[in-house]
JSON list of C-alpha atoms in Angstrom, two decimals:
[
{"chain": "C", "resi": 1, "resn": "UNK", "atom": "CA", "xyz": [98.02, 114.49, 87.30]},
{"chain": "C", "resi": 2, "resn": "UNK", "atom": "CA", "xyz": [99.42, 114.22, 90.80]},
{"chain": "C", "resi": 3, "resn": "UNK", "atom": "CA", "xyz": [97.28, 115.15, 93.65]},
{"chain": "C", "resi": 4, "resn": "UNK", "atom": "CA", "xyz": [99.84, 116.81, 96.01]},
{"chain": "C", "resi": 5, "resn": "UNK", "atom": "CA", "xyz": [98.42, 116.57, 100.12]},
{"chain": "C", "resi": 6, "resn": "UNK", "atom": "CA", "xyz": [100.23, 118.18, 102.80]},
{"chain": "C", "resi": 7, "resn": "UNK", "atom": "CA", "xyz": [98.60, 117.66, 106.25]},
{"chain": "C", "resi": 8, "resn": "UNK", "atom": "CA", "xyz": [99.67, 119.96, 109.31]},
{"chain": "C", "resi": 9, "resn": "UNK", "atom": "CA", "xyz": [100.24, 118.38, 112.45]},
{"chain": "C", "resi": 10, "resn": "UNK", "atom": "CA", "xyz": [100.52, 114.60, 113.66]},
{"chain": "C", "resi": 11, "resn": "UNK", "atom": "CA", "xyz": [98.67, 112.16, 111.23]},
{"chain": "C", "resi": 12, "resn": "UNK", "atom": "CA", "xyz": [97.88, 108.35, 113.22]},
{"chain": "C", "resi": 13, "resn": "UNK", "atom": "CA", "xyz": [99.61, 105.59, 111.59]},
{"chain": "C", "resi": 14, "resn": "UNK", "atom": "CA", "xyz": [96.27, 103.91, 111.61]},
{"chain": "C", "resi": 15, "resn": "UNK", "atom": "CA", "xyz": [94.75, 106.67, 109.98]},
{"chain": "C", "resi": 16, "resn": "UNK", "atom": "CA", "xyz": [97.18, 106.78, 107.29]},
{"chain": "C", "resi": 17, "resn": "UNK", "atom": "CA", "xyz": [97.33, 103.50, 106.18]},
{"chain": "C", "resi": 18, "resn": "UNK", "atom": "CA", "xyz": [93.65, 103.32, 105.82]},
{"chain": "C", "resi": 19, "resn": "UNK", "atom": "CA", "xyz": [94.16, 106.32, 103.47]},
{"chain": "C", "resi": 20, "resn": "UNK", "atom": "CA", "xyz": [96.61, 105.32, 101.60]},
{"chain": "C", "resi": 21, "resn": "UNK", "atom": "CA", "xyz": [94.64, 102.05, 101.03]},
{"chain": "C", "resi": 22, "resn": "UNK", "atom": "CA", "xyz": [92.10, 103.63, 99.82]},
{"chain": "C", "resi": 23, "resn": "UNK", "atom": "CA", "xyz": [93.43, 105.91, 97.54]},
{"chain": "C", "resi": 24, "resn": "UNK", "atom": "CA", "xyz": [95.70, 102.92, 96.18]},
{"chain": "C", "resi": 25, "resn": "UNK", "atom": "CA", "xyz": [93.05, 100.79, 95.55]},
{"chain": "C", "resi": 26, "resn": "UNK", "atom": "CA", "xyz": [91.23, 103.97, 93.87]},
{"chain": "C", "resi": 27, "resn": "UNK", "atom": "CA", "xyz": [94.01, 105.00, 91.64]},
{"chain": "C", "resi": 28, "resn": "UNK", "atom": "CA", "xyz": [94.21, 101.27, 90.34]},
{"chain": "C", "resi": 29, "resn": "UNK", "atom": "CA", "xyz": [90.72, 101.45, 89.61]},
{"chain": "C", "resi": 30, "resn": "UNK", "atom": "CA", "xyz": [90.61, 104.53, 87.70]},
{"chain": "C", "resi": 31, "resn": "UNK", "atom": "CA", "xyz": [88.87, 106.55, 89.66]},
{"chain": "C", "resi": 32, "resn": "UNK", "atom": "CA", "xyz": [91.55, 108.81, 91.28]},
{"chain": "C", "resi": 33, "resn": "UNK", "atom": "CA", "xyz": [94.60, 110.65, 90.47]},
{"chain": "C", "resi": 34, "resn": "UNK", "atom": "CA", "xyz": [97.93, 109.82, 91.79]},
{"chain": "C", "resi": 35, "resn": "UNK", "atom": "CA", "xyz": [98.79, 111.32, 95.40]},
{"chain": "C", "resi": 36, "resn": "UNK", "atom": "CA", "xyz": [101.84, 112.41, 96.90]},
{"chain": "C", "resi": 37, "resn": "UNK", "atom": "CA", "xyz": [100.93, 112.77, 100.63]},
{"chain": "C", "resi": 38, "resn": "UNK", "atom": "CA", "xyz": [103.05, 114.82, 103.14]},
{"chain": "C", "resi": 39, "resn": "UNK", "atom": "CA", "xyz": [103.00, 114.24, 106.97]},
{"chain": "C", "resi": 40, "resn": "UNK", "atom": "CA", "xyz": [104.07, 114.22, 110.21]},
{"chain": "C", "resi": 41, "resn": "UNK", "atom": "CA", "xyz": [103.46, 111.02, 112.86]},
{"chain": "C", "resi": 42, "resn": "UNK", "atom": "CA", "xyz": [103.47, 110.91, 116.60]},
{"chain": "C", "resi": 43, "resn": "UNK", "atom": "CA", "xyz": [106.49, 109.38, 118.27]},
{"chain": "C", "resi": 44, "resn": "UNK", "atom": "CA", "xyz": [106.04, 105.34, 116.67]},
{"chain": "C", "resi": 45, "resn": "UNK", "atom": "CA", "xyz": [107.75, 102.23, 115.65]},
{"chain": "C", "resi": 46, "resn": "UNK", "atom": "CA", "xyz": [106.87, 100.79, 112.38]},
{"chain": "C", "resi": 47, "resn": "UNK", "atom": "CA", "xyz": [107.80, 96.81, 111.82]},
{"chain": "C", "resi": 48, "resn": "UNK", "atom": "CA", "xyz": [108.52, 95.91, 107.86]},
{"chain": "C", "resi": 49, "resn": "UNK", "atom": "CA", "xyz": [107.89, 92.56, 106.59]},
{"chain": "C", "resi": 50, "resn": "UNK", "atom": "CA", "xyz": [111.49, 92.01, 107.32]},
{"chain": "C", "resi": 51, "resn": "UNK", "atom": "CA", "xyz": [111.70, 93.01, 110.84]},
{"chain": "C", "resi": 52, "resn": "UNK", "atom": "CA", "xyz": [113.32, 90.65, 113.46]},
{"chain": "C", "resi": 53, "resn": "UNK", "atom": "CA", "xyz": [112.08, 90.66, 116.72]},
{"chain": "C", "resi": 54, "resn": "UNK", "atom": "CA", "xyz": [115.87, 91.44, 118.13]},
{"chain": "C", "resi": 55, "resn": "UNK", "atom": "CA", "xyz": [115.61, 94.51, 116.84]},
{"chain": "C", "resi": 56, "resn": "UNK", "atom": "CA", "xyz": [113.21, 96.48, 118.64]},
{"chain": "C", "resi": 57, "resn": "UNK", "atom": "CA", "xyz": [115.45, 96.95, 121.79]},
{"chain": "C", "resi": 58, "resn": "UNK", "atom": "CA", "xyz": [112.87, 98.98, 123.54]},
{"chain": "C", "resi": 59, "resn": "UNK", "atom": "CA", "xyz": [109.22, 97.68, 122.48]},
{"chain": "C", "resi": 60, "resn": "UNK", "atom": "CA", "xyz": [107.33, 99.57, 125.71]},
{"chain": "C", "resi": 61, "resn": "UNK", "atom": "CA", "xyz": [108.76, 102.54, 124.50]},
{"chain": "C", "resi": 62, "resn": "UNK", "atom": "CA", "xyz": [106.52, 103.86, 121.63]},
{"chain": "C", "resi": 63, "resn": "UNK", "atom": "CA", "xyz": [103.94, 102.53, 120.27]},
{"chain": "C", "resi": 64, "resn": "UNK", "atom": "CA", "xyz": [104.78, 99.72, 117.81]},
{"chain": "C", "resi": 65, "resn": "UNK", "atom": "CA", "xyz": [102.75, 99.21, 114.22]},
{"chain": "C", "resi": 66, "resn": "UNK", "atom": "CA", "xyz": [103.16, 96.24, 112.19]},
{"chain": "C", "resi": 67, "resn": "UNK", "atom": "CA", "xyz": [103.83, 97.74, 108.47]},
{"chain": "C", "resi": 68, "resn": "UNK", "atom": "CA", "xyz": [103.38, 95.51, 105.09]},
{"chain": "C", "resi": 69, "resn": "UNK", "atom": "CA", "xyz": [105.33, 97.55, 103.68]},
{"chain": "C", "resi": 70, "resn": "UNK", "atom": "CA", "xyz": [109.05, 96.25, 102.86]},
{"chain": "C", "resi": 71, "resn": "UNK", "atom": "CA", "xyz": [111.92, 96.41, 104.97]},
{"chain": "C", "resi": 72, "resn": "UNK", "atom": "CA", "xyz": [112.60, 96.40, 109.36]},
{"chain": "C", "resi": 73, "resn": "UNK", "atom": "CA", "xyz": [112.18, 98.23, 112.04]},
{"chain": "C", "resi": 74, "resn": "UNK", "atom": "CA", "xyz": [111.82, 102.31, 111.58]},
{"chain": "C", "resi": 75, "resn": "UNK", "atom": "CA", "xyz": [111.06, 105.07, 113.40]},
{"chain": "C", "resi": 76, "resn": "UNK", "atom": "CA", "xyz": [108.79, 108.29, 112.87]},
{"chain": "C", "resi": 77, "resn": "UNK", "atom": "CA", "xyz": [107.94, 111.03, 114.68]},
{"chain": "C", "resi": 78, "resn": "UNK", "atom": "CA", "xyz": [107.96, 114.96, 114.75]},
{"chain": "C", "resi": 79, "resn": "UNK", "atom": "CA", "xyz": [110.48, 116.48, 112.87]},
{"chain": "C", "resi": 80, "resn": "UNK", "atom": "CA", "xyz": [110.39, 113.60, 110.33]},
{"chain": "C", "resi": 81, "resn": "UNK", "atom": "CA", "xyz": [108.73, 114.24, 106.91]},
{"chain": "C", "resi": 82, "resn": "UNK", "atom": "CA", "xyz": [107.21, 111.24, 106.01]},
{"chain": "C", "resi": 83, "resn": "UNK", "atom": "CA", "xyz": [106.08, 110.82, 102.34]},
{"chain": "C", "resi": 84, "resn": "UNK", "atom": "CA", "xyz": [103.60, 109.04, 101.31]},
{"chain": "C", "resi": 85, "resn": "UNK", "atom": "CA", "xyz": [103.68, 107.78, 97.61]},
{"chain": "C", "resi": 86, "resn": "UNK", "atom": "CA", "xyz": [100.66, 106.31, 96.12]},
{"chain": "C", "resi": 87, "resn": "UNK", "atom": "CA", "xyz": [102.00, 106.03, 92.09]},
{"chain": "C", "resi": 88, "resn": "UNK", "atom": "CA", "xyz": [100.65, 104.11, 89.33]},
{"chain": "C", "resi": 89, "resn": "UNK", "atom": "CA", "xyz": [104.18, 101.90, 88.41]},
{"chain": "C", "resi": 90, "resn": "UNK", "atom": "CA", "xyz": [102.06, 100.05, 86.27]},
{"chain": "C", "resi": 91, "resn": "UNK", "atom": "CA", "xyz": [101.71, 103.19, 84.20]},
{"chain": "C", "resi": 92, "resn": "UNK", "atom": "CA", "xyz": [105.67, 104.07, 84.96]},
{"chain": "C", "resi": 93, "resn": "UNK", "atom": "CA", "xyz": [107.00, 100.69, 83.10]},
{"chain": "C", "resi": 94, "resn": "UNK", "atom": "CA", "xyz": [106.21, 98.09, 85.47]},
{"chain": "C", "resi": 95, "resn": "UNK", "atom": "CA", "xyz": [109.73, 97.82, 87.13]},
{"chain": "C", "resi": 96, "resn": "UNK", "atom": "CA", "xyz": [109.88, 97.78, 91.07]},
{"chain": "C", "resi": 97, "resn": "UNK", "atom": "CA", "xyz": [113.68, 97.86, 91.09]},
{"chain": "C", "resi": 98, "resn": "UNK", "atom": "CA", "xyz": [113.28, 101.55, 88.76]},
{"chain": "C", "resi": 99, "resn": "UNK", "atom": "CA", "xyz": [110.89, 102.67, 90.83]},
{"chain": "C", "resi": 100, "resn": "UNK", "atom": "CA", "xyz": [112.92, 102.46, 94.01]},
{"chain": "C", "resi": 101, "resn": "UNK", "atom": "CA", "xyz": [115.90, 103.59, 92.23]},
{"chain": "C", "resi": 102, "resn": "UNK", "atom": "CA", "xyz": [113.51, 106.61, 91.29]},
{"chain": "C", "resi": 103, "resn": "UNK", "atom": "CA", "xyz": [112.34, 107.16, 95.03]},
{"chain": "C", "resi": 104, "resn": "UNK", "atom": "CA", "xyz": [116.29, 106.98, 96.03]},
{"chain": "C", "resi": 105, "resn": "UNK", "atom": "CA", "xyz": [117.34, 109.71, 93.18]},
{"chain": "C", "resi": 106, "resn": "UNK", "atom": "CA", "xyz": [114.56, 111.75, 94.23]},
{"chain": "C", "resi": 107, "resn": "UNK", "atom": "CA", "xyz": [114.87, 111.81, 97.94]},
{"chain": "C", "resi": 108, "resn": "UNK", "atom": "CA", "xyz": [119.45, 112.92, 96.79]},
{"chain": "C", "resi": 109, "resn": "UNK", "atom": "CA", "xyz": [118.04, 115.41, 94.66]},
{"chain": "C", "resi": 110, "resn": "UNK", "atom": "CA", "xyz": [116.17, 117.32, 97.10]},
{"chain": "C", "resi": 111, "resn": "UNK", "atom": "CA", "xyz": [118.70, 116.77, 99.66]},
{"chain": "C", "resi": 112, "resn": "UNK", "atom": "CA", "xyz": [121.67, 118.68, 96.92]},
{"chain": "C", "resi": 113, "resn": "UNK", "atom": "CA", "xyz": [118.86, 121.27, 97.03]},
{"chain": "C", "resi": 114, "resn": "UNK", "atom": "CA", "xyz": [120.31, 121.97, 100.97]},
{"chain": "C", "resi": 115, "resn": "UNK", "atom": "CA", "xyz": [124.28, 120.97, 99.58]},
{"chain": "C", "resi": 116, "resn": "UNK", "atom": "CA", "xyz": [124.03, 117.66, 101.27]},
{"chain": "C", "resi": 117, "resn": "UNK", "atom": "CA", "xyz": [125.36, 114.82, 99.45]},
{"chain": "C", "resi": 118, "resn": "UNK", "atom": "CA", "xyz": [123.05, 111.75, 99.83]},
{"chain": "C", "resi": 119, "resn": "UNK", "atom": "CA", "xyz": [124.52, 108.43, 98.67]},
{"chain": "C", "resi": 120, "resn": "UNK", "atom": "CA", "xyz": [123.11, 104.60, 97.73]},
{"chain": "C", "resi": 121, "resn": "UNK", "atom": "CA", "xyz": [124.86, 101.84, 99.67]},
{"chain": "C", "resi": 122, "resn": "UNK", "atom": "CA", "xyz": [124.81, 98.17, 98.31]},
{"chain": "C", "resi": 123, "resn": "UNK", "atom": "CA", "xyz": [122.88, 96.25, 101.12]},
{"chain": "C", "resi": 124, "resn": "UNK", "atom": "CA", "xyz": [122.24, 98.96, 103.08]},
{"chain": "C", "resi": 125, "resn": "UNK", "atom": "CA", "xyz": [118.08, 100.85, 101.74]},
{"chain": "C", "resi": 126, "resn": "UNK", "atom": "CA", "xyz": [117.78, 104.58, 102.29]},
{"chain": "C", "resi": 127, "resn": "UNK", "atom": "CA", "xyz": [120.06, 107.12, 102.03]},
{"chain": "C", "resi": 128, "resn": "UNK", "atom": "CA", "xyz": [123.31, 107.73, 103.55]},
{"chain": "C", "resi": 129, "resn": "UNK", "atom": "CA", "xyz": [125.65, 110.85, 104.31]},
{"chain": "C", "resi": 130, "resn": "UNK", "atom": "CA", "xyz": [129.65, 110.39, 104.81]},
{"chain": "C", "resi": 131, "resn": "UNK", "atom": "CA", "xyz": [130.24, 112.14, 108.21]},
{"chain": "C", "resi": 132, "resn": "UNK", "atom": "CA", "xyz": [133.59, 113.82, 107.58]},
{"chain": "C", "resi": 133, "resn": "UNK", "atom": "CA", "xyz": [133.45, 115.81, 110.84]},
{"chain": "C", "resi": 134, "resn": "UNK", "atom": "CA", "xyz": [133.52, 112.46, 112.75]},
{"chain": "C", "resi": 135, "resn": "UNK", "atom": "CA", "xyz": [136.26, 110.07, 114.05]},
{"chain": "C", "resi": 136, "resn": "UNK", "atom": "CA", "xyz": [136.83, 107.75, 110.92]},
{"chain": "C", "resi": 137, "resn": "UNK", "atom": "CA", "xyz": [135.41, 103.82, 111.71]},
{"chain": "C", "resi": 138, "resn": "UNK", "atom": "CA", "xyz": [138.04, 101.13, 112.93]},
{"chain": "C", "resi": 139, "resn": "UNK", "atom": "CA", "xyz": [138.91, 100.58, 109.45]},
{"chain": "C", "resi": 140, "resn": "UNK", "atom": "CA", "xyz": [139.97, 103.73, 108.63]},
{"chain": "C", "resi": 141, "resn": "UNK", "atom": "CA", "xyz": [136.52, 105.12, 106.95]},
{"chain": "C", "resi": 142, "resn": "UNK", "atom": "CA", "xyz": [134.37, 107.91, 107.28]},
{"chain": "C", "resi": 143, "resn": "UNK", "atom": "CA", "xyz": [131.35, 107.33, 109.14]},
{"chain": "C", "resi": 144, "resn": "UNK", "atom": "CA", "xyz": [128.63, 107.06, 107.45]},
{"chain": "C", "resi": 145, "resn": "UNK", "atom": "CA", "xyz": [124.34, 108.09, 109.02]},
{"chain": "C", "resi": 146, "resn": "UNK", "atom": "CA", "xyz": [121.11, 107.13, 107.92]},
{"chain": "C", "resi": 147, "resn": "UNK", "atom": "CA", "xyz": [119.28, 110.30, 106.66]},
{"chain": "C", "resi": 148, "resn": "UNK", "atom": "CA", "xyz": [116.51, 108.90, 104.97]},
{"chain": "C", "resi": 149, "resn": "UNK", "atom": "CA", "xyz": [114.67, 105.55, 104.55]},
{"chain": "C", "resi": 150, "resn": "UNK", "atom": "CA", "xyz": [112.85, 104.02, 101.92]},
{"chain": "C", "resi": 151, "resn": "UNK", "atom": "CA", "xyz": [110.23, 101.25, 102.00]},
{"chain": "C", "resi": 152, "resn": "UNK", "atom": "CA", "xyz": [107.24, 100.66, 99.75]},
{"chain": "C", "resi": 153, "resn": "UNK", "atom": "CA", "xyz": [104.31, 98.44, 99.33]},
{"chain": "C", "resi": 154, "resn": "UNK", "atom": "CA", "xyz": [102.58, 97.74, 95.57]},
{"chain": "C", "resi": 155, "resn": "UNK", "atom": "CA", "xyz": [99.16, 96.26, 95.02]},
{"chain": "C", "resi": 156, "resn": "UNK", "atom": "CA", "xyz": [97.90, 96.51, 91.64]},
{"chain": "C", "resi": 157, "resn": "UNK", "atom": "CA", "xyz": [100.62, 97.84, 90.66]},
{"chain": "C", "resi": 158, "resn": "UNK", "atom": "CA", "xyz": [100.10, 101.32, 92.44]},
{"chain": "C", "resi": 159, "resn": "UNK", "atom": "CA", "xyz": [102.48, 102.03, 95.49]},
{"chain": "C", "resi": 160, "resn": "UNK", "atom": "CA", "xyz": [102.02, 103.22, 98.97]},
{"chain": "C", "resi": 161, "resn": "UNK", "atom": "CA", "xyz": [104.35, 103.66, 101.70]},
{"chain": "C", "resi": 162, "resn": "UNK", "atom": "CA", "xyz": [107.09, 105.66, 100.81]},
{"chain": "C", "resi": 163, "resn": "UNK", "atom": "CA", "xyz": [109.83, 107.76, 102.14]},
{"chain": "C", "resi": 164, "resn": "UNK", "atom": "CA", "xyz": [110.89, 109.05, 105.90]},
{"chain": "C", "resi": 165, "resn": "UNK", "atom": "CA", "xyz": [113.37, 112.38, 105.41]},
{"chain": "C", "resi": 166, "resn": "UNK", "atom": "CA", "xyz": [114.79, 113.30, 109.17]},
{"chain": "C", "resi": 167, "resn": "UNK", "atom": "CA", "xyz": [114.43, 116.84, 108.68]},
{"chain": "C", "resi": 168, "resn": "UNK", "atom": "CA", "xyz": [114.85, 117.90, 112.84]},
{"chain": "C", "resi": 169, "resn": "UNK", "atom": "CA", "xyz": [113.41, 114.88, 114.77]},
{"chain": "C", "resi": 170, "resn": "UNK", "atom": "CA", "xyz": [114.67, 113.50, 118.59]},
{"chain": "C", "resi": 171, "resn": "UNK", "atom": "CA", "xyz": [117.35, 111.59, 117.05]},
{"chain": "C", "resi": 172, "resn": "UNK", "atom": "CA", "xyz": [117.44, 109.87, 120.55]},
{"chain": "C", "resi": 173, "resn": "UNK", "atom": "CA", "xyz": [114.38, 108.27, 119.61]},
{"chain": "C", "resi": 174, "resn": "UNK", "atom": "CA", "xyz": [115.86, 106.04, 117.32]},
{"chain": "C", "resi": 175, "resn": "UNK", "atom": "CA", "xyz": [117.60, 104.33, 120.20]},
{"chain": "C", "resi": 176, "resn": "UNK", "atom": "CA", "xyz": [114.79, 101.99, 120.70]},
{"chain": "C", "resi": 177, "resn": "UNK", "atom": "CA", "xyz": [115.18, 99.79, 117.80]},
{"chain": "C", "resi": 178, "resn": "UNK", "atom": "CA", "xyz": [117.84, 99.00, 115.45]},
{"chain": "C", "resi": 179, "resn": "UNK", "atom": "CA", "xyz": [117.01, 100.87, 112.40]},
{"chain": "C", "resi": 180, "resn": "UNK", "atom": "CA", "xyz": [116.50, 98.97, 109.26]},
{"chain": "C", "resi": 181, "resn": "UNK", "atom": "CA", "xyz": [119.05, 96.06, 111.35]},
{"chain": "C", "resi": 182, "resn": "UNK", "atom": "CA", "xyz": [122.03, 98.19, 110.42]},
{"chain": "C", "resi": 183, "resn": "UNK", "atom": "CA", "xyz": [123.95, 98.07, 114.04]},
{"chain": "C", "resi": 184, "resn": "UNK", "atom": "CA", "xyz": [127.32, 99.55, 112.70]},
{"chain": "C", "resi": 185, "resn": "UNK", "atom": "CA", "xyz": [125.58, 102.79, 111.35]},
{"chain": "C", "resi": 186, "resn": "UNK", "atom": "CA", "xyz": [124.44, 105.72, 112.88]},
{"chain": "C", "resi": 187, "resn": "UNK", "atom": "CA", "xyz": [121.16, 108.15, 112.21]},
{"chain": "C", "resi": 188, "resn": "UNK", "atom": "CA", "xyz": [121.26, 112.02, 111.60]},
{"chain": "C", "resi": 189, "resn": "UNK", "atom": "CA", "xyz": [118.83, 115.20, 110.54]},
{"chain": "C", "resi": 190, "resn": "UNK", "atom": "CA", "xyz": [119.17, 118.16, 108.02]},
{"chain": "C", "resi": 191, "resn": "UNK", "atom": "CA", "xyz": [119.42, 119.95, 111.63]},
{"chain": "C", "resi": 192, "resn": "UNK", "atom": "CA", "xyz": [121.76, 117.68, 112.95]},
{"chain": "C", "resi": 193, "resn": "UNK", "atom": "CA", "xyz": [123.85, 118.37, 109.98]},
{"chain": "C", "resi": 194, "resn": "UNK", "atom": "CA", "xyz": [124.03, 122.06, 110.99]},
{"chain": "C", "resi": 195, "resn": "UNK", "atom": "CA", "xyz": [121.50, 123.52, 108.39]},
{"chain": "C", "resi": 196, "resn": "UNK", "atom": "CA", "xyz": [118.52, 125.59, 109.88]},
{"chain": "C", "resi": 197, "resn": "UNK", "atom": "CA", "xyz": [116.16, 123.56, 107.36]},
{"chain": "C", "resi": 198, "resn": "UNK", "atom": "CA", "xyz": [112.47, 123.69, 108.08]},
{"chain": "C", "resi": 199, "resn": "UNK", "atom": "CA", "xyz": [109.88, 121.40, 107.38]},
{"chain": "C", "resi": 200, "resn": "UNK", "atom": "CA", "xyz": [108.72, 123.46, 104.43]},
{"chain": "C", "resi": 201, "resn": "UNK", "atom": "CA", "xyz": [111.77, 123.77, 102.92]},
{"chain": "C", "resi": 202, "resn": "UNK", "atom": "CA", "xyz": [112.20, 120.10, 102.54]},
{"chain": "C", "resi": 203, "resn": "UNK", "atom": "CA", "xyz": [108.69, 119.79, 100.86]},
{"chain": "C", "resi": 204, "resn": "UNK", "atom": "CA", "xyz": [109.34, 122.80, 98.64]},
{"chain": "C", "resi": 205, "resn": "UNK", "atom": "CA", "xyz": [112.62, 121.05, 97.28]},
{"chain": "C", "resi": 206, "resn": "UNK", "atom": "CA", "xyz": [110.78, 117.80, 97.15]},
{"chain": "C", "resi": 207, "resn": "UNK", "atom": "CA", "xyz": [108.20, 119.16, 94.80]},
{"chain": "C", "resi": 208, "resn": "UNK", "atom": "CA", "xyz": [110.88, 121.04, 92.99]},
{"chain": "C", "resi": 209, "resn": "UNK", "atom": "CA", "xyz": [112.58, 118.32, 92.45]},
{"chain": "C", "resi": 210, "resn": "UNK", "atom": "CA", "xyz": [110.11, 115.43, 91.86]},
{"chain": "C", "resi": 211, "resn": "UNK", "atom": "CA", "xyz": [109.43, 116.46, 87.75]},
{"chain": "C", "resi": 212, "resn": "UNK", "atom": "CA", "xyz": [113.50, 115.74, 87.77]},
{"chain": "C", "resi": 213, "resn": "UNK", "atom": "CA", "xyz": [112.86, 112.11, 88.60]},
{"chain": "C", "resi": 214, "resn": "UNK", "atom": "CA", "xyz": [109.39, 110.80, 87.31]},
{"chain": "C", "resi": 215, "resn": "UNK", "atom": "CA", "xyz": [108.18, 113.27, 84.69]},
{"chain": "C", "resi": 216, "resn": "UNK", "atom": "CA", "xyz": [111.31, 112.81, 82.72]}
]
């Protein structure tokens, strides 16, 4: 059993972690079912265990978390769906690399549910969309924007952290850091696309779509 939570409005960062530390620790123990957790944040700056100092261009700007999760700098904010994945991977074959693979094919399914084409880029987490409507890069390739990131934490064994889909947030907000130290690259929505995509049409194709992935 999954225990699917979608929460209206802004959630803390503060708030959230403590949740999801407390469910994590729960599920490992036994004592709670696995949790897929839906929300939105205020405007905020999250550092992964990788971040460098650099990049946070703009550090009075928002306010800035430190995250143990895995990667850089990110942002959230309204407009952002931010998934929260607390999953037994213990349970799901004990392989982190899988698992992320999963969280990547899962986050392209649901976006083929709107006919965008998400795509994996070798040194480059999250995923990407080829920006054909764009000047093509100095050397002669398609631009290429961040439409999703992906950065988890596992204790136990069970995840938490998760997923950040830019379904119609102030992509302007991003300018404050440089997200996930990719400098060359730039960010885009659903909305920015050109789709009229709501907020619960991205968590309606998310469920949809997550049996595809991990109930295979």
């Amino acid at each position: 059993m999954v225990d699917w939570i979608t929460t209206d409005g802004l959630t803390g960062y503060d708030e959230a972690v403590a949740f999801m530390e407390t469910r994590a620790a729960a599920i490992a123990a036994g004592e709670a079912d696995e949790c897929i957790w839906l929300v939105e944040h205020p405007p905020l700056y999250t550092a992964g265990t990788s971040a460098r100092r650099e990049d946070l261009t703009d550090p009075d700007r928002f306010p800035v978390h430190e995250s143990k999760r895995g990667g850089q700098y990110t942002y959230h904010g309204p407009g952002q769906r931010v998934v929260y994945v607390m999953l037994d991977v213990g349970k799901r074959g004990h392989d982190v690399r899988r698992f992320v693979q999963q969280l990547e094919r899962w986050v392209i399914l649901s976006l083929d549910e709107f006919n965008v084409t998400g795509e994996i880029r070798d040194g480059r987490v999250g995923v990407w969309v080829r920006r054909n409507d764009k000047p093509l890069t100095l050397t002669g390739q398609p631009q290429e924007d961040k439409i999703a990131a992906i950065g988890i934490r596992l204790r136990k064994w069970v995840s938490f952290h998760g997923i950040s889909i830019n379904v119609d947030p102030d992509l302007e907000h991003f300018s404050g850091i440089v997200p996930c130290g990719i400098t060359e690259h730039g960010v885009t929505s659903l909305v920015d696309l050109g789709l009229p995509v709501t907020m619960s049409d991205v968590d309606v194709a998310l469920r949809r779509t997550f049996a595809m992935v991990f109930e295979d």
